[in-house]
Amino acid sequence: MLEIQDLRSRYGKRSPAVLDGLELTLQDGQIGVVLGKNGSGKTTLFKNILGIKKPDSGSILFDGEDLLKMSRSARARRVAYVPQSIHFGALSVFDTVLMGRVSYFGFKAGKEDEEAVWRILRDMQLEAFAARNVEQLSGGERQKIAIARALAQEPRLLVFDEPTGNLDVANEQLIIEEARRVSREKGIAILTSLHDFNQALELGDRFFFLRDGRIRHSGGAEIVTEDVIREIFDAEVRVVEIEGKKIIVNGGKKT
Ligand code: ADP
């Protein structure tokens, strides 16, 4: 379980805090979606969780242990990052995924590491791609390889920054399905940010609305309402239900 308490983070001594008393809890196997305007601090939050940025105060606990006090390799076994745009260099798919295990093998990969990579490639139906050069793959395939590489770390939490940002509709769907499978089958928690409310509703179990440095609303799909979206985004939307599914449509009621 990820537990963030009273997190405060800013970029310079004289700059205002981007995150200011942020609280967030995510259980194993849950998919949490952070929603907030551009510049509201989503990436800053992820950087703090990943240890790329040191918070000014507060704590980030994983199963009660302080992530910030762990060694890099200990943290890598708990939290992995799936970047949006990936530049792997001209490596094969197999070697790219194997790189995800560097926190386990240090200098030289062993048989166990190679077996772990094959297991992941098999699970994700990527075996046929093993020898291919990642640079020659499509955006969706590359994103899938990035997930595979993150999984090779055997993390308990995956952090995805806008996983579908660069993808077309079919590939978006593929990545959403893959993320759901990973969380359900392996009990891995996923924390992500998405701009599209409908994608968020499709993927998320928990929703965290970020504004002015704090999570203003958190909960299940029931908290994704016209009022909350207006408060957080200054935007008018309509929430409708089609075949029992909640859909967010741009533009509010005409009054
Ligand atoms: P989001 O991901 O929600 O768009 P960010 O976390 O990227 O938001 O940014 C939050 C705020 O922090 C913005 O005001 C942004 O300008 C500022 N910021 C982000 N990165 C840096 C940085 N490296 N140095 C200074 N300010 C930054």
mmCIF file of C-alpha atoms and ligand atoms in Angstrom:
data_model
loop_
_atom_site.group_PDB
_atom_site.id
_atom_site.type_symbol
_atom_site.label_atom_id
_atom_site.label_comp_id
_atom_site.label_asym_id
_atom_site.label_seq_id
_atom_site.Cartn_x
_atom_site.Cartn_y
_atom_site.Cartn_z
ATOM 1 C CA MET A 1 0.000 0.000 0.000
ATOM 2 C CA LEU A 2 1.203 3.482 -0.942
ATOM 3 C CA GLU A 3 0.621 6.147 1.667
ATOM 4 C CA ILE A 4 1.600 9.759 1.109
ATOM 5 C CA GLN A 5 1.339 12.027 4.095
ATOM 6 C CA ASP A 6 1.484 15.803 4.217
ATOM 7 C CA LEU A 7 3.769 16.041 1.184
ATOM 8 C CA ARG A 8 5.260 19.434 0.436
ATOM 9 C CA SER A 9 7.433 20.018 -2.602
ATOM 10 C CA ARG A 10 8.751 23.103 -4.375
ATOM 11 C CA TYR A 11 11.402 23.865 -6.967
ATOM 12 C CA GLY A 12 13.359 26.626 -5.261
ATOM 13 C CA LYS A 13 13.669 28.192 -1.855
ATOM 14 C CA ARG A 14 11.777 31.259 -2.994
ATOM 15 C CA SER A 15 9.229 29.469 -5.175
ATOM 16 C CA PRO A 16 5.786 28.627 -3.880
ATOM 17 C CA ALA A 17 5.113 25.015 -2.966
ATOM 18 C CA VAL A 18 3.757 23.014 -5.925
ATOM 19 C CA LEU A 19 2.528 20.306 -3.556
ATOM 20 C CA ASP A 20 1.438 21.582 -0.198
ATOM 21 C CA GLY A 21 0.043 19.079 2.273
ATOM 22 C CA LEU A 22 -0.810 16.402 -0.266
ATOM 23 C CA GLU A 23 -2.324 13.170 1.087
ATOM 24 C CA LEU A 24 -2.953 10.064 -0.992
ATOM 25 C CA THR A 25 -3.492 6.367 -0.261
ATOM 26 C CA LEU A 26 -3.529 3.600 -2.845
ATOM 27 C CA GLN A 27 -4.052 -0.088 -2.054
ATOM 28 C CA ASP A 28 -2.320 -3.024 -3.765
ATOM 29 C CA GLY A 29 -3.923 -3.925 -7.070
ATOM 30 C CA GLN A 30 -5.758 -0.619 -7.350
ATOM 31 C CA ILE A 31 -5.444 1.766 -10.265
ATOM 32 C CA GLY A 32 -5.382 5.375 -9.136
ATOM 33 C CA VAL A 33 -5.790 8.256 -11.562
ATOM 34 C CA VAL A 34 -4.562 11.731 -10.660
ATOM 35 C CA LEU A 35 -6.628 14.434 -12.336
ATOM 36 C CA GLY A 36 -5.723 18.100 -12.367
ATOM 37 C CA LYS A 37 -5.043 21.003 -14.691
ATOM 38 C CA ASN A 38 -1.782 21.388 -16.554
ATOM 39 C CA GLY A 39 0.794 22.647 -14.107
ATOM 40 C CA SER A 40 -1.147 21.436 -11.066
ATOM 41 C CA GLY A 41 1.733 19.205 -9.954
ATOM 42 C CA LYS A 42 0.978 15.699 -11.243
ATOM 43 C CA THR A 43 4.467 15.152 -12.607
ATOM 44 C CA THR A 44 5.976 16.703 -9.490
ATOM 45 C CA LEU A 45 4.049 14.186 -7.402
ATOM 46 C CA PHE A 46 5.343 11.308 -9.541
ATOM 47 C CA LYS A 47 8.919 12.605 -9.319
ATOM 48 C CA ASN A 48 8.649 12.646 -5.547
ATOM 49 C CA ILE A 49 7.347 9.077 -5.447
ATOM 50 C CA LEU A 50 10.110 7.925 -7.784
ATOM 51 C CA GLY A 51 12.802 9.619 -5.734
ATOM 52 C CA ILE A 52 13.833 11.936 -8.593
ATOM 53 C CA LYS A 53 12.835 14.927 -6.500
ATOM 54 C CA LYS A 54 13.260 15.220 -2.791
ATOM 55 C CA PRO A 55 10.252 16.625 -0.950
ATOM 56 C CA ASP A 56 10.625 19.545 1.442
ATOM 57 C CA SER A 57 8.611 17.668 4.032
ATOM 58 C CA GLY A 58 6.134 14.850 4.445
ATOM 59 C CA SER A 59 6.490 11.132 3.937
ATOM 60 C CA ILE A 60 5.954 8.572 1.212
ATOM 61 C CA LEU A 61 5.469 5.124 2.674
ATOM 62 C CA PHE A 62 5.197 1.795 0.936
ATOM 63 C CA ASP A 63 3.821 -0.929 3.206
ATOM 64 C CA GLY A 64 4.856 1.274 6.090
ATOM 65 C CA GLU A 65 8.465 1.691 4.902
ATOM 66 C CA ASP A 66 9.762 5.109 3.931
ATOM 67 C CA LEU A 67 10.497 5.055 0.178
ATOM 68 C CA LEU A 68 12.721 8.084 0.517
ATOM 69 C CA LYS A 69 15.054 6.395 2.958
ATOM 70 C CA MET A 70 15.622 3.302 0.831
ATOM 71 C CA SER A 71 18.589 2.653 -1.426
ATOM 72 C CA ARG A 72 17.949 3.132 -5.137
ATOM 73 C CA SER A 73 17.851 -0.590 -5.771
ATOM 74 C CA ALA A 74 15.508 -1.267 -2.842
ATOM 75 C CA ARG A 75 13.192 1.450 -4.167
ATOM 76 C CA ALA A 76 13.417 0.037 -7.704
ATOM 77 C CA ARG A 77 12.002 -3.244 -6.406
ATOM 78 C CA ARG A 78 8.949 -1.446 -5.145
ATOM 79 C CA VAL A 79 8.294 1.323 -7.643
ATOM 80 C CA ALA A 80 8.818 1.360 -11.408
ATOM 81 C CA TYR A 81 8.229 4.116 -13.895
ATOM 82 C CA VAL A 82 6.671 3.751 -17.328
ATOM 83 C CA PRO A 83 7.718 6.803 -19.341
ATOM 84 C CA GLN A 84 5.509 8.308 -22.004
ATOM 85 C CA SER A 85 8.079 8.619 -24.701
ATOM 86 C CA ILE A 86 10.840 6.146 -24.699
ATOM 87 C CA HIS A 87 14.181 6.301 -26.391
ATOM 88 C CA PHE A 88 15.756 2.975 -25.731
ATOM 89 C CA GLY A 89 18.496 3.222 -28.290
ATOM 90 C CA ALA A 90 18.975 0.479 -30.835
ATOM 91 C CA LEU A 91 18.500 -2.435 -28.450
ATOM 92 C CA SER A 92 16.552 -5.594 -29.011
ATOM 93 C CA VAL A 93 13.244 -5.979 -27.215
ATOM 94 C CA PHE A 94 14.764 -8.719 -25.065
ATOM 95 C CA ASP A 95 17.710 -6.575 -23.931
ATOM 96 C CA THR A 96 15.480 -3.580 -23.318
ATOM 97 C CA VAL A 97 13.283 -5.586 -20.970
ATOM 98 C CA LEU A 98 16.349 -7.158 -19.379
ATOM 99 C CA MET A 99 17.573 -3.638 -18.508
ATOM 100 C CA GLY A 100 14.591 -3.418 -16.182
ATOM 101 C CA ARG A 101 16.323 -6.004 -13.990
ATOM 102 C CA VAL A 102 19.482 -4.022 -13.453
ATOM 103 C CA SER A 103 18.605 -3.474 -9.788
ATOM 104 C CA TYR A 104 18.724 -7.269 -9.373
ATOM 105 C CA PHE A 105 21.838 -8.215 -11.295
ATOM 106 C CA GLY A 106 24.133 -5.208 -10.933
ATOM 107 C CA PHE A 107 26.712 -5.835 -13.683
ATOM 108 C CA LYS A 108 25.863 -9.038 -15.422
ATOM 109 C CA ALA A 109 22.506 -10.673 -15.988
ATOM 110 C CA GLY A 110 22.185 -14.271 -14.839
ATOM 111 C CA LYS A 111 20.015 -17.136 -16.020
ATOM 112 C CA GLU A 112 17.293 -16.161 -13.550
ATOM 113 C CA ASP A 113 17.116 -12.681 -15.021
ATOM 114 C CA GLU A 114 16.828 -14.036 -18.537
ATOM 115 C CA GLU A 115 14.107 -16.440 -17.441
ATOM 116 C CA ALA A 116 12.232 -13.587 -15.794
ATOM 117 C CA VAL A 117 12.356 -11.630 -19.059
ATOM 118 C CA TRP A 118 11.053 -14.582 -21.087
ATOM 119 C CA ARG A 119 8.219 -15.025 -18.597
ATOM 120 C CA ILE A 120 7.161 -11.406 -18.999
ATOM 121 C CA LEU A 121 7.440 -11.485 -22.801
ATOM 122 C CA ARG A 122 5.328 -14.656 -22.846
ATOM 123 C CA ASP A 123 2.731 -13.155 -20.502
ATOM 124 C CA MET A 124 2.413 -10.060 -22.643
ATOM 125 C CA GLN A 125 2.476 -11.990 -25.918
ATOM 126 C CA LEU A 126 5.681 -10.286 -26.942
ATOM 127 C CA GLU A 127 7.814 -13.384 -27.447
ATOM 128 C CA ALA A 128 7.835 -13.019 -31.217
ATOM 129 C CA PHE A 129 9.276 -9.521 -30.767
ATOM 130 C CA ALA A 130 12.247 -10.580 -28.622
ATOM 131 C CA ALA A 131 14.942 -10.125 -31.274
ATOM 132 C CA ARG A 132 13.403 -7.062 -32.927
ATOM 133 C CA ASN A 133 15.012 -3.659 -32.600
ATOM 134 C CA VAL A 134 12.736 -1.494 -30.427
ATOM 135 C CA GLU A 135 13.322 1.532 -32.618
ATOM 136 C CA GLN A 136 11.503 -0.181 -35.455
ATOM 137 C CA LEU A 137 8.318 -0.801 -33.455
ATOM 138 C CA SER A 138 5.132 1.274 -33.447
ATOM 139 C CA GLY A 139 4.329 3.708 -30.620
ATOM 140 C CA GLY A 140 1.855 1.292 -29.028
ATOM 141 C CA GLU A 141 4.289 -1.597 -29.209
ATOM 142 C CA ARG A 142 7.047 0.537 -27.703
ATOM 143 C CA GLN A 143 4.755 1.572 -24.855
ATOM 144 C CA LYS A 144 4.027 -2.109 -24.250
ATOM 145 C CA ILE A 145 7.779 -2.794 -24.124
ATOM 146 C CA ALA A 146 8.138 0.042 -21.604
ATOM 147 C CA ILE A 147 5.538 -1.696 -19.429
ATOM 148 C CA ALA A 148 7.384 -4.997 -19.848
ATOM 149 C CA ARG A 149 10.639 -3.337 -18.826
ATOM 150 C CA ALA A 150 9.004 -1.792 -15.752
ATOM 151 C CA LEU A 151 7.523 -5.195 -14.838
ATOM 152 C CA ALA A 152 10.972 -6.782 -15.069
ATOM 153 C CA GLN A 153 11.802 -4.745 -11.970
ATOM 154 C CA GLU A 154 9.121 -6.804 -10.199
ATOM 155 C CA PRO A 155 7.712 -3.665 -8.632
ATOM 156 C CA ARG A 156 4.655 -3.393 -6.413
ATOM 157 C CA LEU A 157 3.696 -0.012 -7.829
ATOM 158 C CA LEU A 158 3.839 1.248 -11.410
ATOM 159 C CA VAL A 159 3.845 4.969 -12.055
ATOM 160 C CA PHE A 160 2.607 5.910 -15.533
ATOM 161 C CA ASP A 161 2.736 9.523 -16.651
ATOM 162 C CA GLU A 162 -0.046 9.903 -19.219
ATOM 163 C CA PRO A 163 0.222 6.402 -20.626
ATOM 164 C CA THR A 164 -1.926 7.057 -23.665
ATOM 165 C CA GLY A 165 -0.619 10.528 -24.531
ATOM 166 C CA ASN A 166 1.113 9.653 -27.792
ATOM 167 C CA LEU A 167 -1.066 6.809 -28.959
ATOM 168 C CA ASP A 168 -3.887 6.338 -31.414
ATOM 169 C CA VAL A 169 -7.235 4.956 -30.250
ATOM 170 C CA ALA A 170 -6.489 1.271 -30.892
ATOM 171 C CA ASN A 171 -3.177 1.460 -29.065
ATOM 172 C CA GLU A 172 -4.729 3.439 -26.197
ATOM 173 C CA GLN A 173 -7.174 0.606 -25.745
ATOM 174 C CA LEU A 174 -4.351 -1.928 -25.822
ATOM 175 C CA ILE A 175 -2.409 -0.113 -23.111
ATOM 176 C CA ILE A 176 -5.484 0.375 -20.911
ATOM 177 C CA GLU A 177 -6.238 -3.336 -21.165
ATOM 178 C CA GLU A 178 -2.626 -4.229 -20.414
ATOM 179 C CA ALA A 179 -2.577 -1.966 -17.359
ATOM 180 C CA ARG A 180 -5.779 -3.522 -16.046
ATOM 181 C CA ARG A 181 -4.445 -7.030 -16.588
ATOM 182 C CA VAL A 182 -1.221 -6.229 -14.739
ATOM 183 C CA SER A 183 -3.027 -4.786 -11.753
ATOM 184 C CA ARG A 184 -5.613 -7.578 -11.537
ATOM 185 C CA GLU A 185 -3.343 -10.550 -12.169
ATOM 186 C CA LYS A 186 -0.290 -9.432 -10.267
ATOM 187 C CA GLY A 187 -1.854 -7.221 -7.598
ATOM 188 C CA ILE A 188 0.404 -4.374 -8.677
ATOM 189 C CA ALA A 189 -0.871 -0.902 -7.854
ATOM 190 C CA ILE A 190 -0.813 1.662 -10.648
ATOM 191 C CA LEU A 191 -0.746 5.402 -10.243
ATOM 192 C CA THR A 192 -1.277 7.385 -13.402
ATOM 193 C CA SER A 193 -2.399 10.699 -14.810
ATOM 194 C CA LEU A 194 -4.809 11.034 -17.699
ATOM 195 C CA HIS A 195 -6.331 14.043 -19.414
ATOM 196 C CA ASP A 196 -9.352 12.266 -20.805
ATOM 197 C CA PHE A 197 -12.067 11.782 -18.170
ATOM 198 C CA ASN A 198 -13.608 8.868 -20.025
ATOM 199 C CA GLN A 199 -10.314 7.040 -20.255
ATOM 200 C CA ALA A 200 -9.817 7.778 -16.577
ATOM 201 C CA LEU A 201 -13.212 6.244 -15.756
ATOM 202 C CA GLU A 202 -12.438 3.231 -17.895
ATOM 203 C CA LEU A 203 -9.089 2.589 -16.254
ATOM 204 C CA GLY A 204 -9.299 3.864 -12.696
ATOM 205 C CA ASP A 205 -10.545 2.382 -9.446
ATOM 206 C CA ARG A 206 -9.678 5.481 -7.450
ATOM 207 C CA PHE A 207 -9.613 9.116 -8.503
ATOM 208 C CA PHE A 208 -7.529 11.901 -7.005
ATOM 209 C CA PHE A 209 -8.418 15.461 -7.942
ATOM 210 C CA LEU A 210 -5.424 17.739 -7.483
ATOM 211 C CA ARG A 211 -5.621 21.496 -7.177
ATOM 212 C CA ASP A 212 -3.539 24.103 -5.353
ATOM 213 C CA GLY A 213 -1.076 21.527 -4.127
ATOM 214 C CA ARG A 214 -3.537 19.166 -2.500
ATOM 215 C CA ILE A 215 -5.858 16.316 -3.291
ATOM 216 C CA ARG A 216 -9.215 18.042 -2.982
ATOM 217 C CA HIS A 217 -11.364 14.986 -3.640
ATOM 218 C CA SER A 218 -10.526 11.304 -3.655
ATOM 219 C CA GLY A 219 -12.671 8.226 -4.005
ATOM 220 C CA GLY A 220 -14.264 5.858 -6.505
ATOM 221 C CA ALA A 221 -16.070 6.726 -9.756
ATOM 222 C CA GLU A 222 -18.930 8.237 -7.738
ATOM 223 C CA ILE A 223 -16.812 11.312 -6.992
ATOM 224 C CA VAL A 224 -16.322 12.112 -10.686
ATOM 225 C CA THR A 225 -19.153 14.620 -10.943
ATOM 226 C CA GLU A 226 -19.989 17.836 -12.791
ATOM 227 C CA ASP A 227 -19.430 19.851 -9.607
ATOM 228 C CA VAL A 228 -16.039 18.338 -8.831
ATOM 229 C CA ILE A 229 -14.819 18.807 -12.418
ATOM 230 C CA ARG A 230 -16.003 22.431 -12.370
ATOM 231 C CA GLU A 231 -14.208 23.063 -9.064
ATOM 232 C CA ILE A 232 -10.932 21.443 -10.129
ATOM 233 C CA PHE A 233 -10.746 22.355 -13.824
ATOM 234 C CA ASP A 234 -12.982 25.447 -14.097
ATOM 235 C CA ALA A 235 -14.691 23.551 -16.884
ATOM 236 C CA GLU A 236 -18.305 22.766 -17.610
ATOM 237 C CA VAL A 237 -19.055 19.167 -18.442
ATOM 238 C CA ARG A 238 -22.120 16.973 -18.391
ATOM 239 C CA VAL A 239 -22.158 13.529 -16.827
ATOM 240 C CA VAL A 240 -24.504 11.142 -18.607
ATOM 241 C CA GLU A 241 -25.105 7.455 -18.303
ATOM 242 C CA ILE A 242 -25.182 5.183 -21.309
ATOM 243 C CA GLU A 243 -25.905 1.493 -20.759
ATOM 244 C CA GLY A 244 -25.002 1.875 -17.090
ATOM 245 C CA LYS A 245 -21.666 3.475 -17.944
ATOM 246 C CA LYS A 246 -20.775 6.956 -16.807
ATOM 247 C CA ILE A 247 -19.732 9.209 -19.702
ATOM 248 C CA ILE A 248 -18.355 12.728 -19.471
ATOM 249 C CA VAL A 249 -19.394 15.069 -22.264
ATOM 250 C CA ASN A 250 -17.825 18.482 -22.809
ATOM 251 C CA GLY A 251 -20.034 21.530 -22.316
ATOM 252 C CA GLY A 252 -22.402 22.085 -19.448
ATOM 253 C CA LYS A 253 -26.167 22.518 -19.238
ATOM 254 C CA LYS A 254 -27.420 25.704 -20.830
ATOM 255 C CA THR A 255 -29.050 27.799 -18.121
HETATM 256 P P1 ADP B 1 1.562 18.795 -14.275
HETATM 257 O O1 ADP B 1 2.287 17.519 -14.412
HETATM 258 O O2 ADP B 1 0.289 18.680 -13.478
HETATM 259 O O3 ADP B 1 1.313 19.513 -15.574
HETATM 260 P P2 ADP B 1 4.021 19.766 -13.074
HETATM 261 O O4 ADP B 1 4.269 18.939 -11.888
HETATM 262 O O5 ADP B 1 4.801 19.483 -14.310
HETATM 263 O O6 ADP B 1 2.455 19.783 -13.385
HETATM 264 O O7 ADP B 1 4.285 21.281 -12.701
HETATM 265 C C1 ADP B 1 3.754 21.879 -11.528
HETATM 266 C C2 ADP B 1 4.329 23.284 -11.359
HETATM 267 O O8 ADP B 1 5.732 23.191 -11.076
HETATM 268 C C3 ADP B 1 4.205 24.169 -12.587
HETATM 269 O O9 ADP B 1 3.917 25.478 -12.143
HETATM 270 C C4 ADP B 1 5.571 24.125 -13.205
HETATM 271 O O10 ADP B 1 5.860 25.317 -13.878
HETATM 272 C C5 ADP B 1 6.481 23.939 -12.008
HETATM 273 N N1 ADP B 1 7.689 23.161 -12.356
HETATM 274 C C6 ADP B 1 7.707 21.907 -12.871
HETATM 275 N N2 ADP B 1 8.969 21.481 -13.061
HETATM 276 C C7 ADP B 1 9.785 22.487 -12.662
HETATM 277 C C8 ADP B 1 11.197 22.680 -12.606
HETATM 278 N N3 ADP B 1 12.035 21.715 -12.996
HETATM 279 N N4 ADP B 1 11.664 23.854 -12.128
HETATM 280 C C9 ADP B 1 10.822 24.821 -11.711
HETATM 281 N N5 ADP B 1 9.479 24.719 -11.731
HETATM 282 C C10 ADP B 1 8.952 23.581 -12.204
#
